[in-house]
Amino acid sequence: HHVSSATVNHPPYYISRDPQVFHIGVQAANDGNWTGFYGVVPISNAVLFHAVVTTPVESVPTTNDFYENGLYVQTSTQNVNYVTCFADTGTAGTEWAIVSATGGVNGATNFNLLWYDPSPNQPLTRDCTIITNGSNYLKVYLDGNMVYTSNPLNLQMPGPFIAFLEPQTSYAGQMLYGTYKDYYSTTDENIKITNNPSNAVRVDLINLTGTVIASSAVNSG
């Protein structure tokens, strides 16, 4: 969806899933020639999107080549307008960032760096939650901590949305595998559980694999 895709350029790519994890591998045909491959979910009225994203390497050896890996939320209209929480890996290491982008039917052309983590030795796995209305409001959590919030934005992403998990790379030296788990989406930022048992003190939301997504004390039933 950016500059090229693996199916067009015919470089090596790979996709698989097991009960817990989704794997996508991609390799550039030539150094400096971007390619990507993605797994996309159906069009959704959700406003909150979550995934645990793992990027495979701390750095890539060739100068001016990069490997990017993340969770993207994009308008389902024709234009490639999206927000993303992703890892960007180059010779200097891996940095996590939040970017909004706008463009046309053939790809994104304008990129806005909204937040990034400049600290050294960042983790290769991060837990990312993107909440947006597609117009002015965006909130992003990394590892359960809110790292970005703004509501006077001009995202130009009318809903409903498509979400996708995608690695993309300009490095031809090896196939690199992005892995993703615990993908889910919700139609509201807040969820209210009613009619709890009278003696309930806590509510846990648990996904199909048994992971606790959210937890809260019971308040007034």
Short mmCIF file of C-alpha atoms in Angstrom, two decimals:
data_model
loop_
_atom_site.label_atom_id
_atom_site.label_comp_id
_atom_site.label_asym_id
_atom_site.label_seq_id
_atom_site.Cartn_x
_atom_site.Cartn_y
_atom_site.Cartn_z
CA HIS A 1 0.00 0.00 0.00
CA HIS A 2 2.98 2.35 0.34
CA VAL A 3 5.41 2.30 -2.56
CA SER A 4 5.05 -1.25 -3.77
CA SER A 5 3.77 -4.63 -2.71
CA ALA A 6 5.30 -8.06 -2.66
CA THR A 7 2.77 -9.53 -5.06
CA VAL A 8 3.60 -6.90 -7.70
CA ASN A 9 7.39 -7.00 -7.50
CA HIS A 10 7.70 -10.78 -6.94
CA PRO A 11 10.29 -10.71 -4.16
CA PRO A 12 10.11 -13.42 -1.49
CA TYR A 13 7.27 -13.16 1.00
CA TYR A 14 5.69 -15.50 3.51
CA ILE A 15 2.49 -15.62 5.56
CA SER A 16 1.27 -18.11 8.16
CA ARG A 17 -0.64 -18.34 11.37
CA ASP A 18 -0.76 -20.65 14.33
CA PRO A 19 -3.31 -20.57 17.18
CA GLN A 20 -1.56 -17.70 18.96
CA VAL A 21 0.50 -15.75 16.44
CA PHE A 22 0.27 -14.38 12.89
CA HIS A 23 3.54 -14.30 10.90
CA ILE A 24 4.34 -12.23 7.79
CA GLY A 25 7.78 -12.35 6.16
CA VAL A 26 9.03 -10.01 3.48
CA GLN A 27 12.29 -9.34 1.66
CA ALA A 28 13.14 -6.56 -0.79
CA ALA A 29 14.02 -7.57 -4.34
CA ASN A 30 16.95 -5.14 -4.27
CA ASP A 31 18.37 -2.91 -1.54
CA GLY A 32 16.54 0.40 -1.58
CA ASN A 33 13.49 -1.06 -3.35
CA TRP A 34 10.62 -0.97 -0.84
CA THR A 35 8.23 -3.87 -0.66
CA GLY A 36 5.59 -4.90 1.83
CA PHE A 37 2.99 -7.56 2.50
CA TYR A 38 0.04 -7.26 4.83
CA GLY A 39 -2.80 -9.09 6.50
CA VAL A 40 -5.97 -7.00 6.45
CA VAL A 41 -9.13 -7.38 8.53
CA PRO A 42 -12.64 -6.77 7.15
CA ILE A 43 -14.09 -3.25 7.07
CA SER A 44 -15.15 -2.34 10.60
CA ASN A 45 -17.09 0.29 12.53
CA ALA A 46 -14.58 -0.12 15.37
CA VAL A 47 -12.78 2.89 16.83
CA LEU A 48 -10.24 1.00 18.96
CA PHE A 49 -7.69 -1.37 17.42
CA HIS A 50 -5.12 -3.43 19.31
CA ALA A 51 -2.24 -5.78 18.52
CA VAL A 52 1.01 -6.93 20.06
CA VAL A 53 3.66 -6.31 17.39
CA THR A 54 7.06 -8.03 17.32
CA THR A 55 9.80 -6.89 14.98
CA PRO A 56 12.56 -9.43 14.22
CA VAL A 57 15.90 -7.61 14.43
CA GLU A 58 17.46 -4.74 16.37
CA SER A 59 19.15 -3.30 13.25
CA VAL A 60 19.76 -3.95 9.55
CA PRO A 61 23.33 -3.90 8.22
CA THR A 62 23.04 -1.86 5.02
CA THR A 63 23.07 1.95 5.15
CA ASN A 64 19.88 3.69 4.00
CA ASP A 65 17.83 0.49 4.20
CA PHE A 66 15.00 0.08 6.68
CA TYR A 67 12.52 -2.46 8.00
CA GLU A 68 9.17 -1.18 9.25
CA ASN A 69 6.60 -3.24 11.09
CA GLY A 70 3.33 -2.21 12.67
CA LEU A 71 -0.41 -1.90 13.10
CA TYR A 72 -2.18 0.37 10.61
CA VAL A 73 -5.70 1.82 10.71
CA GLN A 74 -6.84 3.23 7.37
CA THR A 75 -9.96 4.71 5.83
CA SER A 76 -11.88 2.22 3.69
CA THR A 77 -12.40 4.91 1.05
CA GLN A 78 -10.08 4.89 -1.95
CA ASN A 79 -7.40 7.22 -0.59
CA VAL A 80 -4.48 5.75 1.36
CA ASN A 81 -5.02 7.81 4.53
CA TYR A 82 -4.01 6.07 7.75
CA VAL A 83 -2.48 6.18 11.21
CA THR A 84 0.09 3.65 12.35
CA CYS A 85 1.95 2.47 15.42
CA PHE A 86 5.14 0.88 14.11
CA ALA A 87 8.78 -0.03 14.63
CA ASP A 88 11.35 1.50 12.27
CA THR A 89 14.64 -0.40 12.09
CA GLY A 90 17.85 0.76 10.39
CA THR A 91 21.60 0.64 10.99
CA ALA A 92 21.19 2.80 14.13
CA GLY A 93 18.69 0.42 15.75
CA THR A 94 14.94 0.23 16.27
CA GLU A 95 12.66 3.15 17.12
CA TRP A 96 8.92 3.00 17.73
CA ALA A 97 6.80 5.79 16.29
CA ILE A 98 3.27 6.99 15.60
CA VAL A 99 2.63 8.48 12.16
CA SER A 100 -0.41 9.78 10.31
CA ALA A 101 -0.38 9.81 6.52
CA THR A 102 -2.54 11.06 3.68
CA GLY A 103 -2.36 10.44 -0.03
CA GLY A 104 -4.30 9.28 -3.04
CA VAL A 105 -5.50 6.02 -4.50
CA ASN A 106 -1.95 4.87 -5.30
CA GLY A 107 -0.38 5.44 -1.91
CA ALA A 108 0.44 7.83 0.89
CA THR A 109 2.33 11.00 -0.04
CA ASN A 110 2.28 13.12 3.14
CA PHE A 111 3.62 11.76 6.42
CA ASN A 112 3.26 13.39 9.84
CA LEU A 113 5.47 12.13 12.67
CA LEU A 114 3.21 12.50 15.72
CA TRP A 115 5.37 10.75 18.33
CA TYR A 116 8.50 8.65 18.53
CA ASP A 117 10.66 7.08 21.20
CA PRO A 118 14.30 8.24 20.86
CA SER A 119 15.66 6.09 23.69
CA PRO A 120 18.33 3.44 22.91
CA ASN A 121 17.87 -0.34 23.11
CA GLN A 122 14.12 -0.35 22.64
CA PRO A 123 12.15 -3.59 22.96
CA LEU A 124 11.40 -5.53 19.80
CA THR A 125 7.88 -6.32 21.07
CA ARG A 126 5.36 -3.65 22.03
CA ASP A 127 1.66 -3.71 22.84
CA CYS A 128 -0.13 -1.10 20.72
CA THR A 129 -3.65 0.32 20.95
CA ILE A 130 -4.92 2.92 18.44
CA ILE A 131 -8.16 4.81 19.15
CA THR A 132 -9.48 7.23 16.53
CA ASN A 133 -12.60 8.72 14.97
CA GLY A 134 -10.74 9.22 11.69
CA SER A 135 -11.21 12.99 11.65
CA ASN A 136 -9.75 14.94 14.58
CA TYR A 137 -9.27 12.51 17.48
CA LEU A 138 -6.41 10.08 18.05
CA LYS A 139 -5.15 8.37 21.17
CA VAL A 140 -2.38 5.75 21.22
CA TYR A 141 -1.24 3.45 24.03
CA LEU A 142 2.06 1.57 24.03
CA ASP A 143 2.51 -1.21 26.59
CA GLY A 144 -0.56 0.07 28.44
CA ASN A 145 0.72 3.65 28.74
CA MET A 146 -0.88 6.51 26.83
CA VAL A 147 1.93 8.03 24.75
CA TYR A 148 -0.07 10.29 22.46
CA THR A 149 -3.42 12.05 22.52
CA SER A 150 -4.75 14.89 20.38
CA ASN A 151 -8.12 16.08 19.14
CA PRO A 152 -7.50 19.03 16.79
CA LEU A 153 -6.03 16.78 14.07
CA ASN A 154 -6.99 16.65 10.40
CA LEU A 155 -6.63 12.92 9.73
CA GLN A 156 -8.91 12.81 6.62
CA MET A 157 -9.80 9.18 7.38
CA PRO A 158 -13.59 8.85 7.12
CA GLY A 159 -14.86 5.58 8.57
CA PRO A 160 -15.52 2.75 8.46
CA PHE A 161 -11.94 1.56 8.77
CA ILE A 162 -9.75 -1.26 7.62
CA ALA A 163 -6.92 -2.37 9.87
CA PHE A 164 -3.86 -4.29 8.83
CA LEU A 165 -0.64 -5.74 10.15
CA GLU A 166 2.28 -5.16 7.83
CA PRO A 167 6.03 -5.45 7.60
CA GLN A 168 7.72 -3.57 4.78
CA THR A 169 11.37 -3.41 3.93
CA SER A 170 13.98 -1.96 1.59
CA TYR A 171 16.60 -4.49 2.77
CA ALA A 172 17.33 -7.37 0.38
CA GLY A 173 19.79 -9.30 2.57
CA GLN A 174 17.29 -11.65 4.19
CA MET A 175 13.61 -12.30 4.76
CA LEU A 176 12.47 -10.65 7.99
CA TYR A 177 9.35 -11.84 9.78
CA GLY A 178 6.91 -9.58 11.60
CA THR A 179 4.82 -11.41 14.16
CA TYR A 180 1.51 -10.28 15.62
CA LYS A 181 -0.77 -11.54 18.36
CA ASP A 182 -3.84 -10.54 20.38
CA TYR A 183 -5.43 -8.55 17.58
CA TYR A 184 -8.84 -7.19 18.52
CA SER A 185 -11.04 -4.16 17.91
CA THR A 186 -13.92 -2.57 19.81
CA THR A 187 -16.64 -0.14 18.76
CA ASP A 188 -16.04 2.19 21.70
CA GLU A 189 -13.11 3.35 23.80
CA ASN A 190 -15.04 2.44 26.96
CA ILE A 191 -16.90 -0.80 27.71
CA LYS A 192 -19.54 -1.04 30.44
CA ILE A 193 -20.45 -4.41 31.93
CA THR A 194 -23.86 -4.32 33.63
CA ASN A 195 -25.86 -6.78 35.76
CA ASN A 196 -22.83 -8.04 37.64
CA PRO A 197 -23.46 -10.44 40.55
CA SER A 198 -24.08 -8.52 43.78
CA ASN A 199 -20.87 -9.84 45.34
CA ALA A 200 -18.65 -9.06 42.30
CA VAL A 201 -15.69 -6.82 43.06
CA ARG A 202 -13.82 -6.99 39.72
CA VAL A 203 -14.56 -7.54 36.04
CA ASP A 204 -12.00 -8.98 33.63
CA LEU A 205 -12.40 -8.95 29.85
CA ILE A 206 -10.70 -12.06 28.49
CA ASN A 207 -10.14 -12.96 24.86
CA LEU A 208 -10.52 -16.40 23.31
CA THR A 209 -6.95 -17.41 24.15
CA GLY A 210 -7.38 -16.52 27.83
CA THR A 211 -5.48 -13.23 27.78
CA VAL A 212 -6.89 -10.53 30.05
CA ILE A 213 -7.57 -7.55 27.77
CA ALA A 214 -8.81 -5.18 30.47
CA SER A 215 -9.63 -5.27 34.15
CA SER A 216 -11.59 -2.94 36.42
CA ALA A 217 -13.15 -2.73 39.84
CA VAL A 218 -16.95 -2.92 39.96
CA ASN A 219 -18.51 0.44 40.70
CA SER A 220 -22.25 0.75 41.57
CA GLY A 221 -22.98 -2.65 40.02
#
